[in-house]
Amino acid sequence: MSYQDEEEQVGSFPKDFGYGDFEHENDGNRVSDDKPRILLMGLRRSGKSSIQKVVFHKMSPNETLFLESTNKIVKDDINNNSFVQFQIWDFPGQIDFFDPTFDSDMIFGGCGALVFVIDAQDDYVEALTKLNQTVTKAHKVNPRIKFEVFIHKVDGVSDDFKMESQRDIHSRATDDLIDAGLEGVHLNFHLTSIYDHSIFEAFSKVVQKLIPQLAALENLLNLFIHNSGIEKAFLFDVVSKIYIATDATPVDMQSYELCCDMIDVVIDLSCIYGSRDNPDVPAFDNQSSSIIKMNNSTVLYLREVNKFLALVCIIREESFSRQGVIDYNFLCFREAITQVFELRFKHQKLEAIEQDSDNLEDLRDFERGDVISSMKRFQD
């Protein structure tokens, strides 16, 4: 089995605006092999490599038509901040789990999530058989793996076809697992396409399950919108447009698409005009913000959290008249996020040095106490 490290930045997205080192990334106790892995699996030509290129390398969907079929495991290191840290391993479709050279323990042992891609426009009987074999093998090695099924290439088909395909695949896959004695294994299904925002939304849900501090982030967002009169808020990774956390209100796909488009506008304009005098200054920095007023009495408001994270809010115009309160609450929110960053780094550092359960529990208590103290500073 061969491996290939994939680091090239492709596509029309600004090439100098990609993943890079965060403040603590050069610490000797941090090694990339310790990061959780997301495995991309599926049959040949199902769209695995296209998903990886579009989401994490900003390749245009039309450019993916010229991608060659993957014939080796391609490793991609996603390393931008203390929350979004993982590896993506793109597997060739012809991989054989019963090959004696296939090291299941090494492949699945450090896996956080397994994404199985099914081409919805093709006959998926063989894909379902492969899915069952993959889940059975992976679950035996690592029962903690999160299993995600992307019902892919649903662009250009009717909504009835999408729903029927999802229902049929869900039913067959679940029945196959029950027959294999794996009733306790849960599969999550997503309808995806690289030609719209559905693939970003699906990957957002995958990545969120790998973030131990997700509950703390969601609580901070809930407090922030409640005390600021905000309708909806997303915490975005600006490079991939994955949202790593949102508040408790339901996610509306149209609102998510608007927020993604706003990030594109801000980054594009910042790269064109923001660093003209000094090219060494990052285009997206702590002064980055944007206000877009819609024609439906809604305001989109973006603020930079750190060089790879942005908070994008949807606010009614009458609530935005209290912008001073919103800005103050945002500063409290950003300070609390910074504390979570620092505390997670301490947690990881301590975990790498020693596996003493008492010390780890003390640090978790400290983390909860510090974040709660920051939460109390929000103003109504």
Tab-separated table of N, CA and C in Angstrom, residues 111-266:
chain	number	residue	atom	x	y	z
A	111	CYS	N	-8.698	6.447	13.384
A	111	CYS	CA	-9.716	7.096	12.545
A	111	CYS	C	-10.803	7.718	13.412
A	112	GLY	N	-11.130	8.983	13.139
A	112	GLY	CA	-12.217	9.634	13.845
A	112	GLY	C	-13.544	9.496	13.121
A	113	ALA	N	-13.500	9.570	11.789
A	113	ALA	CA	-14.721	9.459	10.993
A	113	ALA	C	-14.398	8.785	9.665
A	114	LEU	N	-15.331	8.004	9.191
A	114	LEU	CA	-15.197	7.352	7.890
A	114	LEU	C	-16.326	7.837	6.993
A	115	VAL	N	-15.951	8.476	5.895
A	115	VAL	CA	-16.929	8.984	4.939
A	115	VAL	C	-16.959	8.050	3.738
A	116	PHE	N	-18.094	7.415	3.512
A	116	PHE	CA	-18.244	6.516	2.365
A	116	PHE	C	-19.097	7.222	1.318
A	117	VAL	N	-18.550	7.347	0.104
A	117	VAL	CA	-19.202	8.110	-0.961
A	117	VAL	C	-19.873	7.152	-1.932
A	118	ILE	N	-21.164	7.386	-2.164
A	118	ILE	CA	-21.950	6.571	-3.105
A	118	ILE	C	-22.444	7.465	-4.238
A	119	ASP	N	-22.207	7.046	-5.466
A	119	ASP	CA	-22.686	7.776	-6.638
A	119	ASP	C	-24.177	7.490	-6.814
A	120	ALA	N	-25.008	8.504	-6.554
A	120	ALA	CA	-26.457	8.306	-6.601
A	120	ALA	C	-26.962	8.097	-8.021
A	121	GLN	N	-26.181	8.508	-9.026
A	121	GLN	CA	-26.617	8.385	-10.413
A	121	GLN	C	-26.161	7.074	-11.047
A	122	ASP	N	-25.503	6.229	-10.273
A	122	ASP	CA	-25.022	4.936	-10.766
A	122	ASP	C	-25.759	3.825	-10.023
A	123	ASP	N	-25.613	2.616	-10.505
A	123	ASP	CA	-26.188	1.470	-9.804
A	123	ASP	C	-25.404	1.273	-8.510
A	124	TYR	N	-26.076	1.428	-7.364
A	124	TYR	CA	-25.350	1.431	-6.103
A	124	TYR	C	-25.412	0.106	-5.354
A	125	VAL	N	-25.773	-0.985	-6.029
A	125	VAL	CA	-25.797	-2.290	-5.362
A	125	VAL	C	-24.392	-2.698	-4.930
A	126	GLU	N	-23.422	-2.553	-5.857
A	126	GLU	CA	-22.036	-2.902	-5.518
A	126	GLU	C	-21.496	-1.976	-4.429
A	127	ALA	N	-21.881	-0.686	-4.494
A	127	ALA	CA	-21.424	0.268	-3.485
A	127	ALA	C	-21.940	-0.101	-2.099
A	128	LEU	N	-23.174	-0.563	-2.004
A	128	LEU	CA	-23.731	-0.958	-0.712
A	128	LEU	C	-23.020	-2.190	-0.152
A	129	THR	N	-22.644	-3.111	-1.033
A	129	THR	CA	-21.875	-4.275	-0.589
A	129	THR	C	-20.526	-3.838	-0.024
A	130	LYS	N	-19.870	-2.912	-0.751
A	130	LYS	CA	-18.579	-2.384	-0.291
A	130	LYS	C	-18.739	-1.615	1.022
A	131	LEU	N	-19.829	-0.862	1.154
A	131	LEU	CA	-20.105	-0.118	2.384
A	131	LEU	C	-20.214	-1.072	3.562
A	132	ASN	N	-20.936	-2.166	3.378
A	132	ASN	CA	-21.124	-3.131	4.457
A	132	ASN	C	-19.798	-3.764	4.863
A	133	GLN	N	-18.972	-4.119	3.879
A	133	GLN	CA	-17.662	-4.687	4.188
A	133	GLN	C	-16.788	-3.685	4.938
A	134	THR	N	-16.837	-2.422	4.493
A	134	THR	CA	-16.010	-1.380	5.101
A	134	THR	C	-16.415	-1.128	6.549
A	135	VAL	N	-17.718	-0.968	6.786
A	135	VAL	CA	-18.201	-0.695	8.140
A	135	VAL	C	-17.913	-1.880	9.066
A	136	THR	N	-18.120	-3.078	8.576
A	136	THR	CA	-17.872	-4.273	9.394
A	136	THR	C	-16.416	-4.347	9.820
A	137	LYS	N	-15.513	-4.128	8.860
A	137	LYS	CA	-14.078	-4.212	9.157
A	137	LYS	C	-13.651	-3.079	10.092
A	138	ALA	N	-14.116	-1.856	9.792
A	138	ALA	CA	-13.695	-0.692	10.588
A	138	ALA	C	-14.233	-0.760	12.015
A	139	HIS	N	-15.488	-1.138	12.167
A	139	HIS	CA	-16.101	-1.198	13.495
A	139	HIS	C	-15.419	-2.251	14.368
A	140	LYS	N	-14.973	-3.345	13.755
A	140	LYS	CA	-14.287	-4.403	14.506
A	140	LYS	C	-12.972	-3.883	15.077
A	141	VAL	N	-12.269	-3.035	14.310
A	141	VAL	CA	-10.994	-2.486	14.757
A	141	VAL	C	-11.189	-1.326	15.722
A	142	ASN	N	-12.136	-0.445	15.397
A	142	ASN	CA	-12.317	0.785	16.184
A	142	ASN	C	-13.813	1.097	16.315
A	143	PRO	N	-14.449	0.668	17.390
A	143	PRO	CA	-15.894	0.886	17.557
A	143	PRO	C	-16.281	2.354	17.718
A	144	ARG	N	-15.306	3.255	17.917
A	144	ARG	CA	-15.620	4.670	18.147
A	144	ARG	C	-15.729	5.474	16.844
A	145	ILE	N	-15.478	4.857	15.721
A	145	ILE	CA	-15.526	5.571	14.441
A	145	ILE	C	-16.939	6.080	14.164
A	146	LYS	N	-17.030	7.317	13.686
A	146	LYS	CA	-18.306	7.874	13.214
A	146	LYS	C	-18.439	7.557	11.718
A	147	PHE	N	-19.550	6.951	11.331
A	147	PHE	CA	-19.742	6.547	9.937
A	147	PHE	C	-20.697	7.520	9.238
A	148	GLU	N	-20.227	8.103	8.140
A	148	GLU	CA	-21.001	9.063	7.368
A	148	GLU	C	-21.115	8.558	5.931
A	149	VAL	N	-22.306	8.584	5.377
A	149	VAL	CA	-22.531	8.159	3.995
A	149	VAL	C	-22.949	9.378	3.177
A	150	PHE	N	-22.139	9.720	2.171
A	150	PHE	CA	-22.472	10.813	1.264
A	150	PHE	C	-23.133	10.215	0.029
A	151	ILE	N	-24.424	10.488	-0.133
A	151	ILE	CA	-25.134	10.108	-1.363
A	151	ILE	C	-24.854	11.228	-2.345
A	152	HIS	N	-23.876	10.996	-3.212
A	152	HIS	CA	-23.217	12.065	-3.954
A	152	HIS	C	-23.742	12.184	-5.390
A	153	LYS	N	-23.406	13.302	-6.002
A	153	LYS	CA	-23.787	13.629	-7.389
A	153	LYS	C	-25.299	13.718	-7.550
A	154	VAL	N	-25.941	14.405	-6.610
A	154	VAL	CA	-27.399	14.564	-6.699
A	154	VAL	C	-27.776	15.859	-7.410
A	155	ASP	N	-26.780	16.546	-7.994
A	155	ASP	CA	-27.089	17.745	-8.768
A	155	ASP	C	-27.778	17.349	-10.073
A	156	GLY	N	-28.717	18.162	-10.487
A	156	GLY	CA	-29.386	17.921	-11.766
A	156	GLY	C	-30.455	16.857	-11.733
A	157	VAL	N	-30.789	16.340	-10.553
A	157	VAL	CA	-31.873	15.354	-10.450
A	157	VAL	C	-33.009	15.963	-9.635
A	158	SER	N	-34.164	15.402	-9.758
A	158	SER	CA	-35.342	15.944	-9.088
A	158	SER	C	-35.294	15.674	-7.593
A	159	ASP	N	-36.050	16.469	-6.845
A	159	ASP	CA	-36.123	16.265	-5.393
A	159	ASP	C	-36.713	14.901	-5.066
A	160	ASP	N	-37.678	14.451	-5.870
A	160	ASP	CA	-38.268	13.126	-5.635
A	160	ASP	C	-37.216	12.033	-5.782
A	161	PHE	N	-36.342	12.184	-6.792
A	161	PHE	CA	-35.276	11.191	-6.995
A	161	PHE	C	-34.309	11.202	-5.824
A	162	LYS	N	-33.976	12.381	-5.322
A	162	LYS	CA	-33.070	12.485	-4.171
A	162	LYS	C	-33.655	11.766	-2.966
A	163	MET	N	-34.900	12.082	-2.658
A	163	MET	CA	-35.522	11.490	-1.472
A	163	MET	C	-35.668	9.971	-1.607
A	164	GLU	N	-36.031	9.519	-2.802
A	164	GLU	CA	-36.206	8.086	-3.022
A	164	GLU	C	-34.865	7.360	-2.928
A	165	SER	N	-33.801	7.973	-3.487
A	165	SER	CA	-32.474	7.356	-3.413
A	165	SER	C	-32.007	7.270	-1.969
A	166	GLN	N	-32.206	8.356	-1.204
A	166	GLN	CA	-31.782	8.345	0.195
A	166	GLN	C	-32.560	7.304	0.993
A	167	ARG	N	-33.857	7.237	0.765
A	167	ARG	CA	-34.674	6.261	1.493
A	167	ARG	C	-34.239	4.834	1.166
A	168	ASP	N	-34.002	4.554	-0.119
A	168	ASP	CA	-33.631	3.202	-0.542
A	168	ASP	C	-32.250	2.817	-0.009
A	169	ILE	N	-31.277	3.727	-0.130
A	169	ILE	CA	-29.926	3.430	0.347
A	169	ILE	C	-29.915	3.263	1.863
A	170	HIS	N	-30.638	4.138	2.564
A	170	HIS	CA	-30.728	4.041	4.028
A	170	HIS	C	-31.318	2.700	4.438
A	171	SER	N	-32.391	2.294	3.784
A	171	SER	CA	-33.068	1.049	4.135
A	171	SER	C	-32.165	-0.160	3.879
A	172	ARG	N	-31.543	-0.201	2.705
A	172	ARG	CA	-30.711	-1.353	2.359
A	172	ARG	C	-29.462	-1.424	3.243
A	173	ALA	N	-28.820	-0.287	3.469
A	173	ALA	CA	-27.596	-0.282	4.280
A	173	ALA	C	-27.887	-0.709	5.711
A	174	THR	N	-28.987	-0.214	6.258
A	174	THR	CA	-29.359	-0.573	7.630
A	174	THR	C	-29.687	-2.058	7.737
A	175	ASP	N	-30.424	-2.577	6.765
A	175	ASP	CA	-30.764	-4.008	6.768
A	175	ASP	C	-29.516	-4.866	6.668
A	176	ASP	N	-28.560	-4.450	5.838
A	176	ASP	CA	-27.316	-5.215	5.688
A	176	ASP	C	-26.538	-5.263	7.004
A	177	LEU	N	-26.534	-4.142	7.740
A	177	LEU	CA	-25.826	-4.121	9.024
A	177	LEU	C	-26.511	-5.016	10.049
A	178	ILE	N	-27.846	-4.992	10.042
A	178	ILE	CA	-28.583	-5.860	10.971
A	178	ILE	C	-28.280	-7.321	10.667
A	179	ASP	N	-28.243	-7.673	9.365
A	179	ASP	CA	-27.928	-9.056	8.977
A	179	ASP	C	-26.526	-9.446	9.400
A	180	ALA	N	-25.619	-8.450	9.458
A	180	ALA	CA	-24.244	-8.724	9.853
A	180	ALA	C	-24.061	-8.687	11.372
A	181	GLY	N	-25.154	-8.470	12.117
A	181	GLY	CA	-25.081	-8.430	13.573
A	181	GLY	C	-24.548	-7.128	14.126
A	182	LEU	N	-24.687	-6.045	13.358
A	182	LEU	CA	-24.180	-4.738	13.786
A	182	LEU	C	-25.333	-3.758	13.994
A	183	GLU	N	-26.330	-4.170	14.772
A	183	GLU	CA	-27.503	-3.317	14.995
A	183	GLU	C	-27.142	-2.005	15.684
A	184	GLY	N	-26.074	-2.012	16.491
A	184	GLY	CA	-25.710	-0.824	17.252
A	184	GLY	C	-24.936	0.215	16.465
A	185	VAL	N	-24.537	-0.100	15.247
A	185	VAL	CA	-23.768	0.841	14.436
A	185	VAL	C	-24.722	1.824	13.754
A	186	HIS	N	-24.432	3.113	13.911
A	186	HIS	CA	-25.306	4.142	13.350
A	186	HIS	C	-24.642	4.783	12.134
A	187	LEU	N	-25.368	4.845	11.029
A	187	LEU	CA	-24.902	5.507	9.815
A	187	LEU	C	-25.640	6.835	9.645
A	188	ASN	N	-24.905	7.887	9.321
A	188	ASN	CA	-25.501	9.188	9.020
A	188	ASN	C	-25.458	9.410	7.514
A	189	PHE	N	-26.576	9.838	6.941
A	189	PHE	CA	-26.682	9.977	5.493
A	189	PHE	C	-26.823	11.449	5.115
A	190	HIS	N	-26.123	11.840	4.024
A	190	HIS	CA	-26.143	13.224	3.545
A	190	HIS	C	-26.286	13.221	2.026
A	191	LEU	N	-27.155	14.069	1.510
A	191	LEU	CA	-27.264	14.283	0.069
A	191	LEU	C	-26.278	15.381	-0.315
A	192	THR	N	-25.345	15.082	-1.235
A	192	THR	CA	-24.277	16.037	-1.511
A	192	THR	C	-24.038	16.225	-3.003
A	193	SER	N	-23.462	17.380	-3.310
A	193	SER	CA	-23.009	17.700	-4.664
A	193	SER	C	-21.906	18.741	-4.548
A	194	ILE	N	-20.889	18.653	-5.417
A	194	ILE	CA	-19.825	19.654	-5.398
A	194	ILE	C	-20.248	20.928	-6.114
A	195	TYR	N	-21.426	20.917	-6.745
A	195	TYR	CA	-21.881	22.074	-7.512
A	195	TYR	C	-22.770	23.012	-6.702
A	196	ASP	N	-22.965	22.712	-5.429
A	196	ASP	CA	-23.683	23.627	-4.540
A	196	ASP	C	-23.053	23.535	-3.149
A	197	HIS	N	-23.696	24.131	-2.169
A	197	HIS	CA	-23.109	24.190	-0.828
A	197	HIS	C	-23.399	22.946	0.012
A	198	SER	N	-24.096	21.968	-0.557
A	198	SER	CA	-24.464	20.794	0.238
A	198	SER	C	-23.232	20.015	0.708
A	199	ILE	N	-22.174	19.986	-0.099
A	199	ILE	CA	-20.985	19.240	0.304
A	199	ILE	C	-20.281	19.930	1.468
A	200	PHE	N	-20.322	21.265	1.509
A	200	PHE	CA	-19.702	21.992	2.624
A	200	PHE	C	-20.505	21.786	3.913
A	201	GLU	N	-21.825	21.786	3.772
A	201	GLU	CA	-22.668	21.594	4.956
A	201	GLU	C	-22.505	20.187	5.520
A	202	ALA	N	-22.411	19.191	4.612
A	202	ALA	CA	-22.231	17.812	5.067
A	202	ALA	C	-20.889	17.631	5.757
A	203	PHE	N	-19.830	18.212	5.179
A	203	PHE	CA	-18.517	18.080	5.807
A	203	PHE	C	-18.450	18.857	7.116
A	204	SER	N	-19.228	19.933	7.232
A	204	SER	CA	-19.290	20.654	8.497
A	204	SER	C	-19.752	19.720	9.616
A	205	LYS	N	-20.777	18.939	9.339
A	205	LYS	CA	-21.309	18.038	10.357
A	205	LYS	C	-20.327	16.921	10.692
A	206	VAL	N	-19.538	16.511	9.698
A	206	VAL	CA	-18.525	15.484	9.957
A	206	VAL	C	-17.433	16.032	10.867
A	207	VAL	N	-16.919	17.222	10.528
A	207	VAL	CA	-15.811	17.808	11.281
A	207	VAL	C	-16.229	18.150	12.707
A	208	GLN	N	-17.475	18.621	12.881
A	208	GLN	CA	-17.942	18.996	14.219
A	208	GLN	C	-17.855	17.829	15.197
A	209	LYS	N	-18.053	16.617	14.711
A	209	LYS	CA	-18.012	15.447	15.590
A	209	LYS	C	-16.602	15.128	16.057
A	210	LEU	N	-15.600	15.759	15.447
A	210	LEU	CA	-14.216	15.535	15.847
A	210	LEU	C	-13.706	16.630	16.778
A	211	ILE	N	-14.580	17.595	17.135
A	211	ILE	CA	-14.173	18.713	17.979
A	211	ILE	C	-14.655	18.458	19.404
A	212	PRO	N	-13.754	18.136	20.328
A	212	PRO	CA	-14.185	17.843	21.710
A	212	PRO	C	-14.864	19.030	22.383
A	213	GLN	N	-14.493	20.259	21.983
A	213	GLN	CA	-15.034	21.457	22.621
A	213	GLN	C	-16.299	21.971	21.946
A	214	LEU	N	-16.949	21.141	21.128
A	214	LEU	CA	-18.118	21.601	20.378
A	214	LEU	C	-19.217	22.127	21.303
A	215	ALA	N	-19.480	21.436	22.395
A	215	ALA	CA	-20.541	21.863	23.316
A	215	ALA	C	-20.245	23.247	23.896
A	216	ALA	N	-18.977	23.502	24.240
A	216	ALA	CA	-18.611	24.819	24.775
A	216	ALA	C	-18.799	25.906	23.729
A	217	LEU	N	-18.417	25.618	22.489
A	217	LEU	CA	-18.586	26.597	21.413
A	217	LEU	C	-20.063	26.901	21.167
A	218	GLU	N	-20.882	25.865	21.169
A	218	GLU	CA	-22.319	26.064	20.941
A	218	GLU	C	-22.943	26.864	22.076
A	219	ASN	N	-22.529	26.599	23.309
A	219	ASN	CA	-23.052	27.371	24.443
A	219	ASN	C	-22.668	28.842	24.336
A	220	LEU	N	-21.434	29.107	23.926
A	220	LEU	CA	-21.001	30.494	23.735
A	220	LEU	C	-21.828	31.182	22.663
A	221	LEU	N	-22.085	30.495	21.567
A	221	LEU	CA	-22.884	31.076	20.485
A	221	LEU	C	-24.321	31.311	20.927
A	222	ASN	N	-24.874	30.375	21.692
A	222	ASN	CA	-26.248	30.552	22.197
A	222	ASN	C	-26.353	31.789	23.087
A	223	LEU	N	-25.378	31.952	23.983
A	223	LEU	CA	-25.373	33.135	24.847
A	223	LEU	C	-25.192	34.414	24.032
A	224	PHE	N	-24.322	34.357	23.050
A	224	PHE	CA	-24.037	35.531	22.229
A	224	PHE	C	-25.277	36.004	21.475
A	225	ILE	N	-25.976	35.103	20.801
A	225	ILE	CA	-27.142	35.541	20.015
A	225	ILE	C	-28.303	35.945	20.927
A	226	HIS	N	-28.409	35.271	22.088
A	226	HIS	CA	-29.505	35.611	23.006
A	226	HIS	C	-29.350	37.017	23.560
A	227	ASN	N	-28.121	37.407	23.887
A	227	ASN	CA	-27.885	38.718	24.490
A	227	ASN	C	-27.676	39.819	23.459
A	228	SER	N	-27.602	39.450	22.181
A	228	SER	CA	-27.336	40.450	21.148
A	228	SER	C	-28.500	40.634	20.180
A	229	GLY	N	-29.577	39.861	20.340
A	229	GLY	CA	-30.720	39.987	19.436
A	229	GLY	C	-30.421	39.506	18.030
A	230	ILE	N	-29.594	38.467	17.903
A	230	ILE	CA	-29.179	37.939	16.604
A	230	ILE	C	-30.035	36.723	16.251
A	231	GLU	N	-30.380	36.615	14.972
A	231	GLU	CA	-31.221	35.510	14.519
A	231	GLU	C	-30.434	34.197	14.423
A	232	LYS	N	-29.251	34.264	13.824
A	232	LYS	CA	-28.460	33.057	13.587
A	232	LYS	C	-26.990	33.430	13.524
A	233	ALA	N	-26.116	32.537	14.013
A	233	ALA	CA	-24.676	32.799	13.994
A	233	ALA	C	-23.933	31.514	13.645
A	234	PHE	N	-22.918	31.650	12.785
A	234	PHE	CA	-22.052	30.537	12.399
A	234	PHE	C	-20.612	30.893	12.721
A	235	LEU	N	-19.865	29.922	13.245
A	235	LEU	CA	-18.425	30.077	13.416
A	235	LEU	C	-17.762	29.315	12.277
A	236	PHE	N	-17.181	30.050	11.327
A	236	PHE	CA	-16.682	29.479	10.089
A	236	PHE	C	-15.172	29.312	10.098
A	237	ASP	N	-14.715	28.231	9.480
A	237	ASP	CA	-13.338	28.129	9.017
A	237	ASP	C	-13.323	28.796	7.641
A	238	VAL	N	-12.664	29.951	7.537
A	238	VAL	CA	-12.796	30.756	6.322
A	238	VAL	C	-12.111	30.125	5.118
A	239	VAL	N	-11.157	29.223	5.323
A	239	VAL	CA	-10.480	28.611	4.184
A	239	VAL	C	-11.382	27.612	3.476
A	240	SER	N	-12.031	26.756	4.240
A	240	SER	CA	-12.856	25.700	3.637
A	240	SER	C	-14.345	26.042	3.598
A	241	LYS	N	-14.762	27.088	4.323
A	241	LYS	CA	-16.180	27.462	4.466
A	241	LYS	C	-16.986	26.380	5.188
A	242	ILE	N	-16.290	25.572	5.972
A	242	ILE	CA	-16.947	24.651	6.901
A	242	ILE	C	-17.301	25.434	8.156
A	243	TYR	N	-18.516	25.271	8.665
A	243	TYR	CA	-18.818	25.905	9.944
A	243	TYR	C	-18.567	24.885	11.046
A	244	ILE	N	-17.709	25.264	11.991
A	244	ILE	CA	-17.306	24.323	13.035
A	244	ILE	C	-18.263	24.356	14.218
A	245	ALA	N	-19.142	25.367	14.271
A	245	ALA	CA	-20.157	25.418	15.331
A	245	ALA	C	-21.224	26.421	14.921
A	246	THR	N	-22.418	26.226	15.432
A	246	THR	CA	-23.504	27.178	15.252
A	246	THR	C	-24.387	27.120	16.494
A	247	ASP	N	-25.336	28.042	16.577
A	247	ASP	CA	-26.213	28.054	17.754
A	247	ASP	C	-27.287	26.987	17.624
A	248	ALA	N	-28.192	26.953	18.610
A	248	ALA	CA	-29.168	25.864	18.684
A	248	ALA	C	-30.319	25.999	17.696
A	249	THR	N	-30.497	27.166	17.087
A	249	THR	CA	-31.601	27.325	16.131
A	249	THR	C	-31.313	26.502	14.885
A	250	PRO	N	-32.363	26.003	14.208
A	250	PRO	CA	-32.146	25.141	13.035
A	250	PRO	C	-31.362	25.849	11.929
A	251	VAL	N	-30.561	25.066	11.214
A	251	VAL	CA	-29.772	25.598	10.101
A	251	VAL	C	-30.628	25.618	8.846
A	252	ASP	N	-30.789	26.821	8.291
A	252	ASP	CA	-31.498	26.975	7.030
A	252	ASP	C	-30.462	26.993	5.912
A	253	MET	N	-30.640	26.136	4.903
A	253	MET	CA	-29.634	25.999	3.854
A	253	MET	C	-29.401	27.311	3.108
A	254	GLN	N	-30.472	28.060	2.878
A	254	GLN	CA	-30.324	29.325	2.157
A	254	GLN	C	-29.492	30.326	2.969
A	255	SER	N	-29.720	30.362	4.279
A	255	SER	CA	-28.933	31.255	5.140
A	255	SER	C	-27.467	30.851	5.151
A	256	TYR	N	-27.220	29.549	5.207
A	256	TYR	CA	-25.840	29.056	5.184
A	256	TYR	C	-25.149	29.447	3.879
A	257	GLU	N	-25.858	29.335	2.762
A	257	GLU	CA	-25.284	29.704	1.466
A	257	GLU	C	-24.959	31.194	1.412
A	258	LEU	N	-25.834	32.019	1.967
A	258	LEU	CA	-25.564	33.461	2.009
A	258	LEU	C	-24.292	33.759	2.803
A	259	CYS	N	-24.147	33.095	3.942
A	259	CYS	CA	-22.960	33.313	4.774
A	259	CYS	C	-21.693	32.860	4.056
A	260	CYS	N	-21.757	31.727	3.345
A	260	CYS	CA	-20.608	31.255	2.575
A	260	CYS	C	-20.231	32.261	1.493
A	261	ASP	N	-21.239	32.776	0.795
A	261	ASP	CA	-20.971	33.755	-0.269
A	261	ASP	C	-20.374	35.032	0.313
A	262	MET	N	-20.808	35.401	1.514
A	262	MET	CA	-20.253	36.597	2.146
A	262	MET	C	-18.763	36.406	2.439
A	263	ILE	N	-18.389	35.227	2.914
A	263	ILE	CA	-16.974	34.955	3.176
A	263	ILE	C	-16.160	35.077	1.892
A	264	ASP	N	-16.682	34.534	0.794
A	264	ASP	CA	-15.991	34.645	-0.494
A	264	ASP	C	-15.778	36.101	-0.883
A	265	VAL	N	-16.822	36.924	-0.713
A	265	VAL	CA	-16.723	38.338	-1.071
A	265	VAL	C	-15.664	39.036	-0.229
A	266	VAL	N	-15.689	38.797	1.092
A	266	VAL	CA	-14.748	39.465	1.995
A	266	VAL	C	-13.311	39.052	1.684
